[in-house]
Coordinates of C-alpha atoms in Angstrom, one line a residue:
Chain A
X1407 CA 24.6 -24.2 -15.6
X1408 CA 22.0 -22.3 -15.3
X1409 CA 21.8 -20.8 -11.8
X1410 CA 25.5 -19.1 -11.3
X1411 CA 24.6 -17.1 -8.2
X1412 CA 22.1 -16.6 -5.6
X1413 CA 21.2 -14.1 -2.7
X1414 CA 18.7 -13.5 -0.1
X1415 CA 18.7 -9.8 0.6
X1416 CA 17.2 -7.2 2.5
X1417 CA 14.1 -4.6 1.4
X1418 CA 14.6 -2.0 3.5
X1419 CA 15.8 1.2 1.7
X1420 CA 17.2 2.6 5.1
X1421 CA 21.1 1.1 4.5
X1422 CA 20.9 2.4 0.7
X1423 CA 20.0 6.0 1.9
X1424 CA 21.6 5.8 5.1
X1425 CA 24.5 3.5 4.7
X1426 CA 26.8 5.6 6.8
X1427 CA 24.6 4.8 9.7
X1428 CA 26.8 2.5 12.0
X1429 CA 23.9 -0.2 12.2
X1430 CA 22.9 0.0 8.6
X1431 CA 26.9 0.2 7.2
X1432 CA 27.6 -3.0 7.6
X1433 CA 24.1 -4.2 5.5
X1434 CA 25.4 -1.9 3.0
X1435 CA 29.1 -3.2 3.1
X1436 CA 28.1 -6.5 2.6
X1437 CA 25.5 -6.1 -0.1
X1438 CA 28.1 -4.1 -2.1
X1439 CA 29.9 -7.6 -1.7
X1440 CA 27.0 -9.9 -2.9
X1441 CA 27.2 -7.3 -6.1
X1442 CA 30.7 -8.2 -6.3
X1443 CA 30.2 -11.9 -6.1
X1444 CA 27.2 -11.8 -8.3
X1445 CA 28.9 -10.0 -11.3
X1446 CA 31.8 -12.2 -10.9
X1447 CA 29.2 -15.4 -11.5
X1448 CA 28.3 -13.7 -15.4
X1449 CA 24.8 -13.7 -15.1
X1450 CA 23.1 -13.1 -18.7
X1451 CA 20.0 -12.3 -16.1
X1452 CA 18.9 -11.6 -12.6
X1453 CA 15.9 -13.3 -11.6
X1454 CA 14.6 -11.4 -8.4
X1455 CA 11.4 -11.8 -6.9
X1456 CA 10.6 -9.0 -4.2
X1457 CA 8.2 -9.0 -1.1
X1458 CA 7.2 -5.8 -1.7
X1459 CA 5.9 -6.1 -4.8
X1460 CA 2.4 -7.4 -3.6
X1461 CA -0.4 -8.9 -6.0
X1462 CA -3.7 -10.1 -5.7
X1463 CA -4.7 -11.1 -8.6
X1464 CA -2.5 -13.6 -10.6
X1465 CA 1.2 -13.8 -10.6
X1466 CA 3.0 -10.3 -12.2
X1467 CA 6.1 -10.6 -14.0
X1468 CA 7.6 -7.1 -15.0
X1469 CA 7.5 -7.2 -19.0
X1470 CA 8.6 -3.1 -20.2
X1471 CA 11.6 -3.2 -21.9
X1472 CA 13.0 -0.2 -20.0
X1473 CA 12.0 1.4 -16.8
X1474 CA 13.5 5.0 -15.2
X1475 CA 12.0 7.3 -12.2
X1476 CA 12.3 8.3 -9.3
X1477 CA 10.3 6.4 -6.7
X1478 CA 9.6 7.7 -3.3
X1479 CA 9.0 5.2 -0.3
X1480 CA 5.5 5.6 1.1
X1481 CA 7.0 4.8 4.8
X1482 CA 10.5 6.4 4.8
X1483 CA 10.2 9.2 2.3
X1484 CA 11.7 11.4 4.9
X1485 CA 15.2 10.0 3.9
X1486 CA 15.5 11.1 0.0
X1487 CA 14.6 9.3 -2.9
X1488 CA 15.2 6.4 -4.8
X1489 CA 16.8 6.6 -8.5
X1490 CA 16.3 3.6 -10.8
X1491 CA 17.3 2.6 -13.9
X1492 CA 16.1 -0.9 -15.6
X1493 CA 16.6 -2.7 -17.8
X1494 CA 14.3 -6.5 -18.3
X1495 CA 14.9 -9.3 -20.1
X1496 CA 11.3 -9.2 -21.3
X1497 CA 11.6 -12.5 -23.4
X1498 CA 12.9 -14.8 -20.0
X1499 CA 9.5 -12.7 -18.5
X1500 CA 7.4 -14.0 -21.3
X1501 CA 8.3 -17.4 -20.9
X1502 CA 7.6 -17.2 -17.2
X1503 CA 4.2 -15.8 -17.9
X1504 CA 4.0 -18.7 -20.1
X1505 CA 5.3 -21.1 -17.5
X1506 CA 3.3 -20.0 -14.6
X1507 CA -0.3 -20.7 -16.5
X1508 CA 1.8 -24.3 -17.1
X1509 CA 1.6 -25.2 -13.5
X1510 CA -1.6 -24.1 -12.8
X1511 CA -0.7 -20.5 -11.9
X1512 CA -2.8 -17.7 -13.3
X1513 CA -0.1 -15.0 -14.9
X1514 CA 0.6 -11.3 -16.5
X1515 CA 2.8 -9.5 -17.6
X1516 CA 2.6 -5.5 -17.2
X1517 CA 4.3 -3.0 -19.3
X1518 CA 3.1 0.5 -18.1
X1519 CA 4.6 3.7 -18.3
X1520 CA 5.1 4.5 -14.5
X1521 CA 4.2 1.4 -13.1
X1522 CA 5.0 1.4 -9.3
X1523 CA 8.6 -0.6 -8.8
X1524 CA 8.7 -1.3 -5.3
X1525 CA 11.3 -0.1 -2.8
X1526 CA 12.8 -4.0 -2.3
X1527 CA 13.4 -3.9 -6.0
X1528 CA 14.9 -0.8 -6.5
X1529 CA 17.5 -1.3 -3.5
X1530 CA 18.6 -4.6 -4.7
X1531 CA 19.2 -3.5 -7.6
X1532 CA 21.0 -0.2 -6.8
X1533 CA 23.4 -2.4 -4.4
X1534 CA 23.6 -5.7 -6.5
X1535 CA 24.1 -4.3 -10.1
X1536 CA 25.0 -0.5 -9.8
X1537 CA 25.6 -0.1 -13.4
X1538 CA 22.4 -2.1 -14.7
X1539 CA 25.2 -4.3 -15.9
X1540 CA 22.4 -7.2 -16.3
X1541 CA 18.7 -7.0 -17.0
X1542 CA 16.2 -8.1 -14.9
X1543 CA 13.2 -10.2 -14.3
X1544 CA 11.2 -9.3 -12.0
X1545 CA 8.3 -11.4 -10.3
X1546 CA 5.7 -10.1 -8.2
X1547 CA 4.4 -11.4 -4.6
X1548 CA 1.2 -12.4 -4.6
X1549 CA -0.3 -12.4 -1.5
X1550 CA -2.4 -15.3 -1.5
X1551 CA 0.5 -17.6 -3.1
X1552 CA 1.7 -20.2 -0.4
X1553 CA 5.6 -21.2 0.5
X1554 CA 5.2 -24.3 -1.6
X1555 CA 3.1 -21.8 -5.0
X1556 CA 6.6 -20.0 -4.4
X1557 CA 9.3 -22.4 -4.6
X1558 CA 7.3 -23.7 -7.5
X1559 CA 7.5 -20.1 -9.4
X1560 CA 11.2 -20.2 -8.4
X1561 CA 11.3 -23.4 -10.1
X1562 CA 9.6 -22.8 -13.1
X1563 CA 11.6 -19.4 -14.2
X1564 CA 15.1 -21.3 -13.8
X1565 CA 13.6 -23.7 -16.1
X1566 CA 12.3 -21.2 -18.2
X1567 CA 15.8 -19.8 -18.1
X1568 CA 17.6 -23.0 -19.2
X1569 CA 15.1 -23.4 -21.7
X1570 CA 16.3 -20.1 -23.3
X1571 CA 20.1 -20.8 -22.6
X1572 CA 20.0 -17.6 -19.7
X1573 CA 23.0 -17.9 -16.7
X1574 CA 20.6 -16.6 -14.3
X1575 CA 21.2 -15.1 -11.0
X1576 CA 18.6 -16.0 -8.6
X1577 CA 17.6 -13.0 -5.9
X1578 CA 15.0 -13.1 -3.3
X1579 CA 14.4 -9.7 -2.0
X1580 CA 12.8 -9.9 1.9
X1581 CA 13.4 -9.1 5.5
X1582 CA 14.1 -11.5 8.5
X1583 CA 11.7 -11.1 11.6
X1584 CA 9.6 -8.7 10.4
X1585 CA 8.2 -6.5 13.8
X1586 CA 9.4 -2.9 13.4
X1587 CA 9.7 -0.5 16.5
X1588 CA 6.8 1.4 16.7
X1589 CA 8.2 4.8 17.6
X1590 CA 10.3 6.6 16.3
X1591 CA 14.5 5.8 17.4
X1592 CA 18.1 7.2 17.5
X1593 CA 18.8 5.4 14.3
X1594 CA 22.4 5.6 15.9
X1595 CA 20.9 2.9 18.3
X1596 CA 18.9 0.7 15.6
X1597 CA 18.8 -3.5 16.8
X1598 CA 16.4 -6.3 16.6
X1599 CA 13.4 -5.5 18.4
X1600 CA 13.1 -8.2 21.1
X1601 CA 15.6 -11.2 21.9
X1602 CA 13.0 -13.4 20.8
X1603 CA 13.0 -12.6 16.9
X1604 CA 17.2 -12.2 17.4
X1605 CA 17.0 -15.4 18.1
X1606 CA 14.5 -17.0 15.8
X1607 CA 16.7 -14.7 13.0
X1608 CA 20.0 -15.9 13.9
X1609 CA 18.1 -20.0 14.2
X1610 CA 17.5 -19.3 10.8
X1611 CA 20.5 -18.1 9.6
X1612 CA 22.4 -21.2 11.1
X1613 CA 19.8 -23.3 8.9
X1614 CA 21.0 -21.6 6.0
X1615 CA 24.5 -22.2 6.3
X1616 CA 24.1 -25.3 7.2
X1617 CA 22.2 -26.2 3.5
X1618 CA 18.5 -27.2 3.4
X1619 CA 16.7 -30.3 2.2
X1620 CA 13.4 -31.2 1.7
X1621 CA 12.9 -30.3 5.4
X1622 CA 14.0 -26.9 4.5
X1623 CA 10.5 -26.1 4.1
X1624 CA 9.3 -27.3 7.6
X1625 CA 12.1 -25.2 8.9
X1626 CA 10.9 -21.7 7.2
X1627 CA 7.4 -22.4 8.3
X1628 CA 8.4 -22.4 11.5
X1629 CA 10.6 -19.5 11.7
X1630 CA 8.1 -17.8 10.1
X1631 CA 5.1 -18.2 12.4
X1632 CA 7.9 -17.4 15.3
X1633 CA 9.4 -13.8 13.7
X1634 CA 6.3 -13.0 12.5
X1635 CA 8.6 -13.5 9.2
X1636 CA 8.6 -10.7 6.3
X1637 CA 5.8 -12.2 3.7
X1638 CA 6.4 -15.7 6.0
X1639 CA 9.8 -16.3 4.4
X1640 CA 8.2 -16.4 0.5
X1641 CA 11.3 -14.8 -0.4
X1642 CA 13.5 -17.7 0.2
X1643 CA 11.3 -19.9 -1.3
X1644 CA 11.9 -18.1 -4.3
X1645 CA 15.6 -19.5 -3.4
X1646 CA 15.0 -22.8 -2.7
X1647 CA 12.9 -23.2 -5.5
X1648 CA 15.2 -22.3 -7.9
X1649 CA 18.0 -24.1 -6.8
X1650 CA 16.0 -27.1 -6.9
X1651 CA 15.0 -27.8 -3.5
X1652 CA 18.1 -28.1 -1.9
X1653 CA 21.5 -26.1 -1.2
X1654 CA 24.7 -27.1 0.4
X1655 CA 25.0 -24.2 2.6
X1656 CA 25.4 -20.4 2.4
X1657 CA 27.7 -17.4 3.8
X1658 CA 25.6 -14.9 6.2
X1659 CA 27.6 -11.8 4.7
X1660 CA 26.3 -9.6 7.2
X1661 CA 23.2 -9.5 9.6
X1662 CA 21.9 -6.7 11.5
X1663 CA 18.3 -4.4 12.3
X1664 CA 16.3 -2.1 9.8
X1665 CA 14.3 -0.4 12.4
X1666 CA 13.8 -3.3 14.7
X1667 CA 13.1 -6.0 11.7
X1668 CA 15.5 -8.5 11.5
X1669 CA 17.8 -8.0 7.9
X1670 CA 20.8 -10.2 6.4
X1671 CA 22.6 -10.3 3.6
X1672 CA 23.0 -13.6 2.2
X1673 CA 25.0 -15.9 -0.5
X1674 CA 23.9 -18.9 -1.5
X1675 CA 26.8 -21.9 -2.3
X1676 CA 25.7 -22.5 -6.6
Chain B
X1105 CA -12.9 33.1 13.4
X1106 CA -16.3 30.8 14.1
X1107 CA -15.7 27.1 15.4
X1108 CA -14.9 24.4 12.1
X1109 CA -17.1 21.8 11.6
X1110 CA -17.7 18.5 10.1
X1111 CA -20.7 19.0 8.2
X1112 CA -20.9 15.4 6.3
X1113 CA -19.3 11.7 6.3
X1114 CA -19.3 9.1 3.6
X1115 CA -18.1 6.1 3.6
X1116 CA -16.7 6.6 -0.2
X1117 CA -15.1 2.9 -1.9
X1118 CA -11.9 3.4 -3.7
X1119 CA -12.2 0.7 -6.3
X1120 CA -10.3 1.7 -9.6
X1121 CA -12.9 0.4 -11.6
X1122 CA -15.5 3.0 -10.8
X1123 CA -12.9 5.6 -12.3
X1124 CA -12.4 3.2 -14.9
X1125 CA -15.8 3.0 -16.1
X1126 CA -16.5 6.8 -16.0
X1127 CA -14.1 7.2 -18.6
X1128 CA -12.7 10.6 -17.4
X1129 CA -9.9 12.6 -18.7
X1130 CA -7.4 11.8 -16.7
X1131 CA -7.8 8.2 -16.9
X1132 CA -6.0 6.4 -19.9
X1133 CA -7.7 2.9 -19.9
X1134 CA -10.4 3.8 -21.7
X1135 CA -14.3 1.4 -21.2
X1136 CA -17.6 0.2 -21.8
X1137 CA -18.9 2.0 -18.5
X1138 CA -19.9 -0.8 -16.0
X1139 CA -20.4 -0.8 -12.1
X1140 CA -23.4 2.2 -12.3
X1141 CA -24.6 1.5 -10.1
X1142 CA -21.9 2.6 -7.5
X1143 CA -20.8 5.2 -9.8
X1144 CA -24.5 6.9 -9.7
X1145 CA -24.2 7.0 -5.9
X1146 CA -21.3 8.9 -6.4
X1147 CA -23.3 11.0 -8.4
X1148 CA -25.6 11.6 -6.1
X1149 CA -22.0 12.4 -3.2
X1150 CA -21.1 14.9 -5.7
X1151 CA -24.6 16.7 -5.3
X1152 CA -24.1 16.8 -2.1
X1153 CA -20.6 18.4 -1.5
X1154 CA -22.0 20.9 -4.3
X1155 CA -24.6 21.7 -1.8
X1156 CA -22.5 21.4 1.4
X1157 CA -20.0 23.8 0.2
X1158 CA -17.1 22.6 2.6
X1159 CA -13.5 24.4 2.7
X1160 CA -11.7 21.1 2.6
X1161 CA -12.3 17.3 2.0
X1162 CA -10.3 14.7 4.8
X1163 CA -9.7 11.4 3.3
X1164 CA -7.9 8.4 5.0
X1165 CA -7.0 5.9 2.9
X1166 CA -6.0 2.0 3.5
X1167 CA -4.1 1.8 0.3
X1168 CA -1.5 4.4 2.4
X1169 CA 0.1 1.9 4.4
X1170 CA 2.7 3.0 7.0
X1171 CA 4.7 1.3 9.5
X1172 CA 5.6 3.9 11.9
X1173 CA 3.0 6.0 12.7
X1174 CA 0.1 7.9 11.2
X1175 CA 1.0 10.2 8.6
X1176 CA -0.5 13.3 6.9
X1177 CA 0.2 14.8 3.0
X1178 CA 2.4 17.8 4.0
X1179 CA 3.2 19.8 0.4
X1180 CA 0.4 22.4 -0.5
X1181 CA 0.4 20.9 -4.3
X1182 CA 1.2 17.3 -5.4
X1183 CA 0.1 16.4 -9.2
X1184 CA 1.8 13.2 -11.0
X1185 CA 0.5 10.3 -12.2
X1186 CA -0.4 7.2 -10.5
X1187 CA -1.0 3.8 -11.3
X1188 CA -2.4 1.2 -9.5
X1189 CA 0.0 -1.5 -9.1
X1190 CA -3.0 -4.2 -8.8
X1191 CA -5.2 -3.0 -11.5
X1192 CA -3.1 -1.2 -14.1
X1193 CA -5.2 -2.2 -17.3
X1194 CA -7.8 0.1 -15.2
X1195 CA -6.1 3.1 -13.5
X1196 CA -3.2 5.6 -14.6
X1197 CA -4.5 8.6 -13.7
X1198 CA -2.9 11.7 -14.0
X1199 CA -3.8 14.0 -10.9
X1200 CA -3.1 17.7 -9.5
X1201 CA -4.0 18.1 -5.8
X1202 CA -3.8 20.8 -3.5
X1203 CA -3.9 20.0 0.3
X1204 CA -4.6 21.6 3.1
X1205 CA -1.5 21.9 4.8
X1206 CA -2.2 24.0 7.7
X1207 CA -5.2 21.7 8.9
X1208 CA -2.8 18.4 8.5
X1209 CA -0.1 20.1 10.0
X1210 CA -2.7 20.7 13.4
X1211 CA -4.4 17.2 13.3
X1212 CA -0.6 15.8 13.1
X1213 CA 0.1 17.3 16.2
X1214 CA -2.9 16.8 17.7
X1215 CA -2.1 13.2 17.4
X1216 CA 1.2 13.8 19.0
X1217 CA -1.1 15.4 21.9
X1218 CA -3.3 12.3 22.3
X1219 CA -0.3 9.8 22.4
X1220 CA 0.3 9.0 19.0
X1221 CA 3.4 8.6 16.3
X1222 CA 2.2 10.9 13.6
X1223 CA 4.3 12.9 10.9
X1224 CA 3.9 14.5 7.8
X1225 CA 4.8 13.7 4.8
X1226 CA 7.2 16.3 2.9
X1227 CA 8.6 15.4 0.2
X1228 CA 7.1 16.9 -2.6
X1229 CA 7.8 13.5 -5.2
X1230 CA 5.7 11.7 -3.1
X1231 CA 3.4 9.5 -4.9
X1232 CA 0.1 9.3 -4.1
X1233 CA -1.3 6.4 -3.4
X1234 CA -4.6 5.4 -6.0
X1235 CA -7.0 4.7 -2.5
X1236 CA -6.4 8.5 -1.8
X1237 CA -6.8 9.3 -5.5
X1238 CA -9.7 7.1 -6.1
X1239 CA -12.1 8.3 -3.7
X1240 CA -11.2 12.0 -3.7
X1241 CA -11.7 11.9 -7.7
X1242 CA -15.4 10.5 -7.0
X1243 CA -16.5 12.8 -4.7
X1244 CA -15.5 15.8 -6.2
X1245 CA -13.7 15.3 -9.9
X1246 CA -12.7 19.1 -10.1
X1247 CA -10.1 18.6 -7.5
X1248 CA -10.7 22.1 -6.7
X1249 CA -11.3 21.6 -3.2
X1250 CA -7.8 21.5 -1.1
X1251 CA -7.8 17.9 0.4
X1252 CA -6.3 16.7 3.4
X1253 CA -5.0 12.7 3.4
X1254 CA -4.0 10.5 5.8
X1255 CA -2.1 6.9 5.7
X1256 CA -3.5 3.9 7.2
X1257 CA -0.5 2.9 9.8
X1258 CA -0.8 -1.0 10.4
X1259 CA -1.6 -1.2 13.7
X1260 CA -4.7 -3.0 13.3
X1261 CA -2.8 -5.6 11.8
X1262 CA 0.3 -5.7 13.7
X1263 CA -1.9 -5.5 17.4
X1264 CA -5.1 -6.7 17.7
X1265 CA -8.3 -5.2 15.5
X1266 CA -9.6 -3.8 18.6
X1267 CA -6.0 -1.9 19.6
X1268 CA -6.1 -0.7 15.5
X1269 CA -9.1 0.9 16.2
X1270 CA -8.6 2.4 20.1
X1271 CA -5.8 4.3 17.9
X1272 CA -8.4 5.4 14.9
X1273 CA -10.5 6.7 17.5
X1274 CA -8.0 8.8 19.0
X1275 CA -6.8 9.7 15.5
X1276 CA -10.5 10.9 14.4
X1277 CA -10.6 13.0 17.4
X1278 CA -7.1 15.0 16.8
X1279 CA -8.7 15.4 13.6
X1280 CA -12.3 16.7 14.5
X1281 CA -9.9 19.4 17.2
X1282 CA -7.9 20.3 14.0
X1283 CA -11.0 21.6 12.1
X1284 CA -13.1 23.0 15.1
X1285 CA -9.9 25.0 16.0
X1286 CA -9.2 26.2 12.6
X1287 CA -12.5 27.5 11.5
X1288 CA -13.0 24.6 8.7
X1289 CA -15.8 23.5 6.9
X1290 CA -15.4 19.8 6.3
X1291 CA -16.2 16.6 5.0
X1292 CA -14.6 13.4 6.0
X1293 CA -14.5 10.2 3.6
X1294 CA -14.1 6.8 4.7
X1295 CA -12.2 5.2 1.6
X1296 CA -12.7 1.5 2.0
X1297 CA -14.6 -1.6 0.7
X1298 CA -16.8 -3.8 3.3
X1299 CA -16.6 -7.4 2.8
X1300 CA -13.2 -7.8 1.0
X1301 CA -13.3 -11.1 -0.1
X1302 CA -12.6 -11.1 -3.7
X1303 CA -12.2 -13.6 -6.7
X1304 CA -8.2 -14.6 -7.8
X1305 CA -8.8 -13.8 -11.8
X1306 CA -10.6 -11.2 -14.1
X1307 CA -12.5 -11.0 -16.6
X1308 CA -11.5 -10.5 -20.2
X1309 CA -13.7 -8.0 -20.1
X1310 CA -12.7 -6.4 -16.5
X1311 CA -16.4 -4.3 -17.1
X1312 CA -18.3 -7.3 -18.5
X1313 CA -21.2 -6.7 -15.4
X1314 CA -22.6 -10.5 -16.0
X1315 CA -19.5 -11.4 -14.2
X1316 CA -20.0 -9.4 -11.3
X1317 CA -21.3 -11.1 -7.9
X1318 CA -20.8 -11.0 -4.0
X1319 CA -17.7 -13.6 -3.1
X1320 CA -20.1 -15.3 -1.3
X1321 CA -23.8 -15.7 0.3
X1322 CA -22.0 -15.1 3.8
X1323 CA -20.3 -11.8 2.4
X1324 CA -23.0 -10.5 1.1
X1325 CA -25.6 -11.4 4.7
X1326 CA -22.5 -9.6 6.8
X1327 CA -22.6 -6.9 4.5
X1328 CA -26.7 -6.0 4.6
X1329 CA -26.4 -6.7 8.2
X1330 CA -24.2 -3.9 8.5
X1331 CA -26.0 -1.8 6.2
X1332 CA -29.0 -2.6 7.9
X1333 CA -28.0 -1.3 10.8
X1334 CA -26.8 2.1 9.7
X1335 CA -29.5 2.5 7.8
X1336 CA -31.2 1.8 11.2
X1337 CA -28.8 4.3 13.2
X1338 CA -28.1 1.8 15.5
X1339 CA -23.8 2.8 15.0
X1340 CA -23.0 1.4 18.7
X1341 CA -24.1 -2.3 17.2
X1342 CA -22.5 -1.4 14.2
X1343 CA -18.7 -0.4 16.0
X1344 CA -19.6 -3.7 18.3
X1345 CA -19.5 -5.9 15.3
X1346 CA -16.6 -4.7 13.2
X1347 CA -14.1 -7.1 14.8
X1348 CA -16.3 -10.4 13.6
X1349 CA -16.7 -8.6 10.5
X1350 CA -13.3 -7.5 9.8
X1351 CA -12.2 -11.3 11.0
X1352 CA -15.2 -13.2 9.1
X1353 CA -15.6 -10.9 5.6
X1354 CA -11.8 -9.5 5.4
X1355 CA -13.9 -6.4 5.6
X1356 CA -11.8 -3.7 5.1
X1357 CA -12.7 -1.5 7.7
X1358 CA -9.9 -3.4 9.2
X1359 CA -7.4 -0.6 8.0
X1360 CA -9.2 2.0 10.3
X1361 CA -10.9 4.3 7.7
X1362 CA -13.9 4.3 8.8
X1363 CA -13.2 3.9 12.6
X1364 CA -11.6 7.1 12.6
X1365 CA -14.4 9.0 10.2
X1366 CA -17.0 8.0 12.8
X1367 CA -14.9 8.9 15.7
X1368 CA -14.5 12.6 13.8
X1369 CA -18.0 12.9 13.6
X1370 CA -18.1 12.4 17.3
X1371 CA -20.0 8.8 16.6
X1372 CA -23.3 10.3 15.9
X1373 CA -25.8 7.5 16.5
X1374 CA -28.0 8.4 13.8
X1375 CA -29.3 6.4 10.5
X1376 CA -27.3 7.2 7.7
X1377 CA -28.3 7.1 3.5
X1378 CA -27.2 4.3 1.3
X1379 CA -26.5 5.8 -1.4
X1380 CA -25.5 2.8 -3.4
X1381 CA -24.5 -0.8 -2.9
X1382 CA -22.4 -2.9 -5.3
X1383 CA -20.3 -5.8 -5.7
X1384 CA -16.7 -5.3 -7.6
X1385 CA -14.6 -8.7 -8.7
X1386 CA -16.8 -9.7 -5.4
X1387 CA -16.3 -7.0 -2.9
X1388 CA -19.0 -5.2 -1.3
X1389 CA -18.8 -1.5 -1.7
X1390 CA -21.6 0.9 0.0
X1391 CA -21.5 4.7 -0.5
X1392 CA -22.9 6.1 2.4
X1393 CA -23.7 9.5 3.6
X1394 CA -24.2 10.9 6.8
X1395 CA -25.3 14.8 6.3
X1396 CA -24.4 16.3 10.2
X1397 CA -26.7 19.2 8.5
X1398 CA -29.8 17.5 8.4
X1399 CA -29.8 16.3 11.6
X1400 CA -28.8 19.9 13.2
X1401 CA -25.4 19.0 14.4
X1402 CA -24.0 21.2 11.8
X1403 CA -24.2 24.2 9.6
X1404 CA -26.1 24.8 6.5
X1405 CA -24.0 26.4 3.8
X1406 CA -26.3 29.3 3.6
X1407 CA -26.1 30.0 7.2
X1408 CA -22.3 29.6 7.0
X1409 CA -20.3 32.6 6.6
X1410 CA -16.9 31.1 4.7
X1411 CA -13.4 32.4 5.6
X1412 CA -13.4 32.7 1.6
X1413 CA -15.6 32.2 -1.1
X1414 CA -16.6 28.0 -1.8
X1415 CA -15.0 26.7 -4.6
X1416 CA -13.2 30.7 -5.1
X1417 CA -10.2 29.1 -6.4
X1418 CA -7.0 27.3 -5.4
X1419 CA -4.1 28.4 -3.5
X1420 CA -1.4 28.9 -5.5
X1421 CA 1.3 25.7 -7.1
X1422 CA 4.7 25.9 -7.1
X1423 CA 6.0 27.2 -10.2
X1424 CA 7.3 23.3 -10.7
X1425 CA 6.1 20.7 -8.0
X1426 CA 8.0 18.0 -9.5
X1427 CA 10.8 19.6 -11.0
X1428 CA 14.4 19.9 -9.4
X1429 CA 17.1 18.0 -8.7
X1430 CA 16.8 14.7 -6.1
X1431 CA 15.4 14.9 -2.5
X1432 CA 17.9 14.7 -0.5
X1433 CA 15.8 14.2 2.7
X1434 CA 14.9 16.0 5.8
X1435 CA 14.7 12.8 7.7
X1436 CA 17.1 11.8 11.1
X1437 CA 20.7 12.8 10.7
X1438 CA 23.2 10.5 12.5
X1439 CA 25.4 13.3 12.9
X1440 CA 29.2 15.0 12.2
X1441 CA 30.5 11.5 14.7
X1442 CA 29.1 9.1 13.0
X1443 CA 29.6 9.5 9.2

């Protein structure tokens, strides 16, 4: 079996940088639970897609063997720094570059010192892979790619992992409803911006718990439009594609808000 | 202290290709040139800044995207290496800039007074975005004039384009008042491309100019329509057309830099001078100048009494701006009871 676990997780740094804040502590705790589940699945590599690594030319794959630095989020810099130390499964990344081209998606490997690693990737790695035990293969979110393109990328990446004999954990990093508060709030009272967004999020999470088949992209499309979901909810397309376009259900470890937007830690049944 | 003035505004687009084409020592990748007409246009900007002798250069960049309000760089000295996440093959630039924090703080406070959510960025490890760096390098490669950097709030994307522009109008007014109150002689840069539809793939040799042309006839015609109005000084018509231009041409003016600059200058209904136009991976880029001294709306450098001699030296930098331990952050604390 290639895919040994799969998770949908938020990319906001707030639960990491202020994990003691009551509205965010549940997300932080659930993230750690997911990290233990990921470790228990004994992957060789984490196959990760983050909505916050944005590309406009090509599908980009991180191919620098080791990346360590300090990142400061451009929005939430006041909450502190994000140190990271990532090991990359370069062989799988290069295979995915070739595989992207095979499915008609132009693609490039990225291998540059000081390349700006996105906040979402760092947050997910810090929670799910705290000792940097597992190497990652990281895919960018090309803003011009559709939900279907992203499904195909997820499928392709798992096929390449299979070809290389890898056991992989699938991680899609991104939020649910995308609207945030547009004024400063007391973070102790954070919540979803509107009842409508909250209802959309809960409906989507129920769908994930119930499982998905060929009609799942339509469910996601309706949700993405209704909830102004983070990047069209393409991080879920990544997972759905990686799982072979069907899954029998999922467990929602936690659902909450990150400055008004929706965030959930979800573990898929594999 | 004399009342401060904005002496000129420039549309100063930020394709990293232009830095790459120039081969400055700060940028790692080396090219065979390319995009000369735009780079020659920037030579005129550089000469004009020499002539105008500003105390400060302010730039609003679409590539520092903030969700919660309008942010200002608030650290006196910022240095590091900026790698463009979109074009890392072209732009890996070692920057070193001094910030006019006093002016930034005043503009930030004025913005709050006008009802905008506005914040000062105080994290010394913050990495400055490539849009800010590119426009500033192309306008003043010596980096010897303090700068003020403003973020692009995503309001035009979250709200309507018109609502977003209304916020930028207020931000421009806040900026102008700060410049006037603090007696600064300022140049403002709108760091933005016009038509922003672009090719999906890069040529093997990025500087192969045989591959460069407008994305489409429609994009070219829209760029020329607006440029023609700007050259004529029919600026109200430009502002009236902006929402449509943004919609059709995916114009980067949507991020608000142009509206901010025009608002800060007091919406002069004056002809600008087109210094150059060129396409970069299909996008339309105009380098444009409004020299307000030419119209009697600002004082020529020869008549201006600088509070300190022009280019007399940089503010002293901290000994180790990037050193030290992890920044714990001065962000909102949740208080003892919640811990």
